CSV table of C-alpha atoms in Angstrom, one decimal:
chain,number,residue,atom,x,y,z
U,1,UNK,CA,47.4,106.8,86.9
U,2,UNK,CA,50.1,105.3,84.9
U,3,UNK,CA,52.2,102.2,86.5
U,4,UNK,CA,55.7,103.4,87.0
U,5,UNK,CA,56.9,99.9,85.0
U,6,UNK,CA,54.8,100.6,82.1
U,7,UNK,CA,55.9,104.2,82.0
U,8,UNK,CA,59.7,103.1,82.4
U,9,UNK,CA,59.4,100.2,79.8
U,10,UNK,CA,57.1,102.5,77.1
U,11,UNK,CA,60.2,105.1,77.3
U,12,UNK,CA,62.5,102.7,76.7
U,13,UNK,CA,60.7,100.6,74.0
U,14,UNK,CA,61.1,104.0,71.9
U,15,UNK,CA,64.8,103.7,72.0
U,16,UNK,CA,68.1,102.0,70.6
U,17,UNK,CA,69.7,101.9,73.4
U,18,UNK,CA,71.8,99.5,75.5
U,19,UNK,CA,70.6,98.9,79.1
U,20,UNK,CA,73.4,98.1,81.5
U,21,UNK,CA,71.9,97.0,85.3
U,22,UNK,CA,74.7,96.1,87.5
U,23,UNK,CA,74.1,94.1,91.0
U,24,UNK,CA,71.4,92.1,89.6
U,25,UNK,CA,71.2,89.8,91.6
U,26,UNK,CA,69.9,92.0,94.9
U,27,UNK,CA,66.4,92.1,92.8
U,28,UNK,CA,67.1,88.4,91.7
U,29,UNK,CA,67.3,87.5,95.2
U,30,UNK,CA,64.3,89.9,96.3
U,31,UNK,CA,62.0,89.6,94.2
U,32,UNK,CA,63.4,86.8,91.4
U,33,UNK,CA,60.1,86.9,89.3
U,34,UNK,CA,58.9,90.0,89.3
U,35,UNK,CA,62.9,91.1,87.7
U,36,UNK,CA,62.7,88.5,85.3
U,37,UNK,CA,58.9,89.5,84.2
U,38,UNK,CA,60.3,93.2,83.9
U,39,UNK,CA,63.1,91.9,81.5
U,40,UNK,CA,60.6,89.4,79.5
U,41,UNK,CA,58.2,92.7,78.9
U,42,UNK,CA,60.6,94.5,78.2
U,43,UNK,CA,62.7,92.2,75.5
U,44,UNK,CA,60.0,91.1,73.8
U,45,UNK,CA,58.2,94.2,72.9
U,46,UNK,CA,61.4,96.1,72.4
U,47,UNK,CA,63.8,95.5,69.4
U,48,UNK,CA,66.3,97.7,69.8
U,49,UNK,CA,67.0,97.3,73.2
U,50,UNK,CA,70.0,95.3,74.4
U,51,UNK,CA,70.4,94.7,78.0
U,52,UNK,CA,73.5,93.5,79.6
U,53,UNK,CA,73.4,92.6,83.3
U,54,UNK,CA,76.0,92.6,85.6
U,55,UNK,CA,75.7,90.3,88.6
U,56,UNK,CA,78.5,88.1,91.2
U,57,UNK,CA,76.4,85.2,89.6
U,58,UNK,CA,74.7,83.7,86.8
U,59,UNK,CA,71.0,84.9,86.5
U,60,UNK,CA,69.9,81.5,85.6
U,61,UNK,CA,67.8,82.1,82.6
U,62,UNK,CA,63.9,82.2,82.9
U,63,UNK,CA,63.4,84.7,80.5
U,64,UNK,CA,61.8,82.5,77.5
U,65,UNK,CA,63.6,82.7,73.8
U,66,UNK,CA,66.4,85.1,75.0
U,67,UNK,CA,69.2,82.8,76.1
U,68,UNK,CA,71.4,83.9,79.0
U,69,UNK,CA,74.8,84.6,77.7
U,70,UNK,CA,77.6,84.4,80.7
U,71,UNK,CA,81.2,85.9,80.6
U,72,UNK,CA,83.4,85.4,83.6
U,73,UNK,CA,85.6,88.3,84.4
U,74,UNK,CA,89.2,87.3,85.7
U,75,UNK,CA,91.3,88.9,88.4
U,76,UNK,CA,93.0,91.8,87.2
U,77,UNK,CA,96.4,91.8,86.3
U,78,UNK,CA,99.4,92.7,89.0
U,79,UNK,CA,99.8,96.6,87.4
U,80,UNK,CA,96.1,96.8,86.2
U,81,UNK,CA,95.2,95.8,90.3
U,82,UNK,CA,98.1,98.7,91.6
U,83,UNK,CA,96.5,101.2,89.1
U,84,UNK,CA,93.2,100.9,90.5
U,85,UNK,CA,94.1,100.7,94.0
U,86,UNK,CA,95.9,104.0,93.7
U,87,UNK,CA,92.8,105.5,91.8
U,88,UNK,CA,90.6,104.4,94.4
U,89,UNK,CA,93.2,105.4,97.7
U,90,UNK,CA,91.7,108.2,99.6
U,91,UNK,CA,95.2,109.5,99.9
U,92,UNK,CA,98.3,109.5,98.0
U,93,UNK,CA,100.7,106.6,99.7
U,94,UNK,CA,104.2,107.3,100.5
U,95,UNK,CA,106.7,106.1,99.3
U,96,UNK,CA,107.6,105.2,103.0
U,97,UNK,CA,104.5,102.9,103.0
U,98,UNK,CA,105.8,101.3,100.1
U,99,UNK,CA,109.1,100.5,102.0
U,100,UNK,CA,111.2,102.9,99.3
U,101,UNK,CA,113.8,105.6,100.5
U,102,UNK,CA,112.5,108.8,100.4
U,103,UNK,CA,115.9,109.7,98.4
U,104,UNK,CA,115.0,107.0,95.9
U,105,UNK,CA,114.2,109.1,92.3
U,106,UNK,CA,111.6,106.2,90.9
U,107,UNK,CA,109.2,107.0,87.6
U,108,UNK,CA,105.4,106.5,88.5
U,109,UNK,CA,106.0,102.6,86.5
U,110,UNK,CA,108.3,101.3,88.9
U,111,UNK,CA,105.8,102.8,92.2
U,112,UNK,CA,103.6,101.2,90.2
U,113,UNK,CA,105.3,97.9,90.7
U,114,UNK,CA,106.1,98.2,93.8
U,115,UNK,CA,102.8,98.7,94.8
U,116,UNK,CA,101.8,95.5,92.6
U,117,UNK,CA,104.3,93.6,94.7
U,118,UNK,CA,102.8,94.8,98.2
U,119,UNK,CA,101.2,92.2,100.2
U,120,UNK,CA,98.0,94.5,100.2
U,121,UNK,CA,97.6,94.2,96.7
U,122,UNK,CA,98.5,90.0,96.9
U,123,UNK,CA,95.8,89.6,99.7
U,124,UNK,CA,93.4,91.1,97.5
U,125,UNK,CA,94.1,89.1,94.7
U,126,UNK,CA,93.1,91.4,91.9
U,127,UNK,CA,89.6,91.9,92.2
U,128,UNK,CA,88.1,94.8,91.9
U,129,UNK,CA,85.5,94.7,94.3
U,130,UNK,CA,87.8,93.9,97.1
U,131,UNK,CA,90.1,96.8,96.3
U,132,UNK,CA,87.6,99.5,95.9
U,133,UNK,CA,86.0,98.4,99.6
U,134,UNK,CA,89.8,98.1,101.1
U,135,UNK,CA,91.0,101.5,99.5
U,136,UNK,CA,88.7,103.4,101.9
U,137,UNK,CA,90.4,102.1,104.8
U,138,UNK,CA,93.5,103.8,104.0
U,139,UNK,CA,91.8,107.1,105.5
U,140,UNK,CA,92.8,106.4,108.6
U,141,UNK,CA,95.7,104.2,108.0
U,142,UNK,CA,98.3,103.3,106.1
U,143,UNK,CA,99.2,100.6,104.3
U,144,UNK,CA,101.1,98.2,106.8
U,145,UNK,CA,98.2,98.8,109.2
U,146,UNK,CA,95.9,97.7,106.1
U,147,UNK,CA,98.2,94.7,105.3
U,148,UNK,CA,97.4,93.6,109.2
U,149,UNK,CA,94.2,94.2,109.2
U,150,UNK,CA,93.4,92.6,106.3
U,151,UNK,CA,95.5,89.5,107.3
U,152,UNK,CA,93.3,89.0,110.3
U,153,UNK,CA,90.6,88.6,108.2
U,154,UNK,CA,91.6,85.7,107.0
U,155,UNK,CA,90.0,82.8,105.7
U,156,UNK,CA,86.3,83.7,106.9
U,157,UNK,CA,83.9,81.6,104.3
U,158,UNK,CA,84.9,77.4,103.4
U,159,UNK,CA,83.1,76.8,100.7
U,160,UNK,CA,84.3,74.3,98.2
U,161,UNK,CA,83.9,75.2,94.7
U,162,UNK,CA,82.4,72.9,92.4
U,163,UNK,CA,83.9,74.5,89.3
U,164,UNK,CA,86.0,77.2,88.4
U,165,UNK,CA,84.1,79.2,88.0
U,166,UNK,CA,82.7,79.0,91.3
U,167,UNK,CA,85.8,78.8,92.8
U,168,UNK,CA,86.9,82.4,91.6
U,169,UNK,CA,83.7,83.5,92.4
U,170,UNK,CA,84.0,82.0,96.1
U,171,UNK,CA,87.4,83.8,95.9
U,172,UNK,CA,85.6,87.2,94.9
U,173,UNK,CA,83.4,86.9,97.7
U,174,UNK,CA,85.7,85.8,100.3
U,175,UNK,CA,87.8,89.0,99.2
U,176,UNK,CA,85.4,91.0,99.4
U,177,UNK,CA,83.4,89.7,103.2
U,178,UNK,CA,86.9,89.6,104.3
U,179,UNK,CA,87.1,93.4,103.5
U,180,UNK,CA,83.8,95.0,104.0
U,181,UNK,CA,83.9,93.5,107.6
C-alpha cells in the first residue's frame, strides 16, 4: 500500500502549482518535524512548486537551502476593517445600531464610515481575525451589546513585546482570545 505522503507529494511533484497552507503553525506546534520533513521532500524534489505558508508566527526555518521569507501583515485600514465586518455580520445592522436617524438618507460610503468610527470596530483594531470571530456574535445581538461585551474582555494576556513585530502580533492574539472567549 502506498503512504498517503508519498502519494500526496508524487501528485504534486507533477505540477506548477502554488501551495498555499494556512494555520501552519497548529502542525508546527504538533508535530514540528514531521511538517518541516514534508516541506523538505517536497521542495527539493519538486521545481515548480512554490509554497507559501500562512501562520500567526514565523516558522523558524529548518528546511535546509530554502530560506524562510517573512512578511508581516498590518491592521487593516478604518474602511477596509468596516467592509469586512459588514461582509462577515450575520445580519444587516441598522442604522439604529449605528446611532443614525432612521430618516437620515446616507450612501453606503458614509454607513461605511460610521461603522469605521464605532467603538466595535476600534476595540478590534483592524485585524481580521478578530472581526471574523466577533461578527458571529451579532446573531443574537446587536452591536452596543457587542461593544459591552467585548469591553469586558479587556485586557486578558500581558505580554511584553520584544519587537514590533511581536507587539502587533501580541495585539492580534489578544484581539482575537479576547473574542473567541
Amino acid at each position: 500500500m502506498l503512504d498517503p505522503q508519498q502519494f500526496v507529494l508524487g501528485r504534486i511533484r507533477k505540477l506548477r502549482i502554488l501551495l498555499v497552507l494556512d494555520n501552519v503553525e497548529d502542525p508546527l506546534t504538533a508535530c514540528p518535524a514531521a511538517f518541516r520533513e514534508i516541506l523538505q521532500n517536497l521542495l527539493e524534489d519538486s521545481q515548480d512548486v512554490t509554497v507559501l505558508l500562512g501562520s500567526r508566527q514565523a516558522v523558524g526555518g529548518g528546511v535546509l537551502h530554502f530560506p524562510e521569507k517573512v512578511h508581516s501583515l498590518s491592521p487593516l485600514r478604518d474602511l477596509d476593517a468596516a467592509r469586512l465586518f459588514e461582509h462577515c455580520s450575520p445580519r444587516s445592522l441598522t442604522l439604529e445600531e449605528l446611532g443614525v436617524g432612521l430618516s437620515s438618507s446616507l450612501s453606503s460610503h458614509d454607513v461605511l464610515e460610521i461603522l469605521a468610527r464605532h467603538p466595535v470596530l476600534q476595540i478590534l483594531g483592524g485585524h481580521p481575525q478578530a472581526i471574523s470571530l466577533a461578527c458571529p456574535l451579532l446573531q443574537d445581538r446587536n452591536l452596543n451589546e457587542l461593544r459591552d461585551l467585548l469591553r469586558t474582555k479587556g485586557g486578558l494576556l500581558a505580554i511584553q513585546p520584544g519587537s514590533d513585530d511581536e507587539a502587533t502580533a501580541i495585539q492580534t492574539l489578544n484581539r482575537s482570545v479576547e473574542v473567541s472567549i
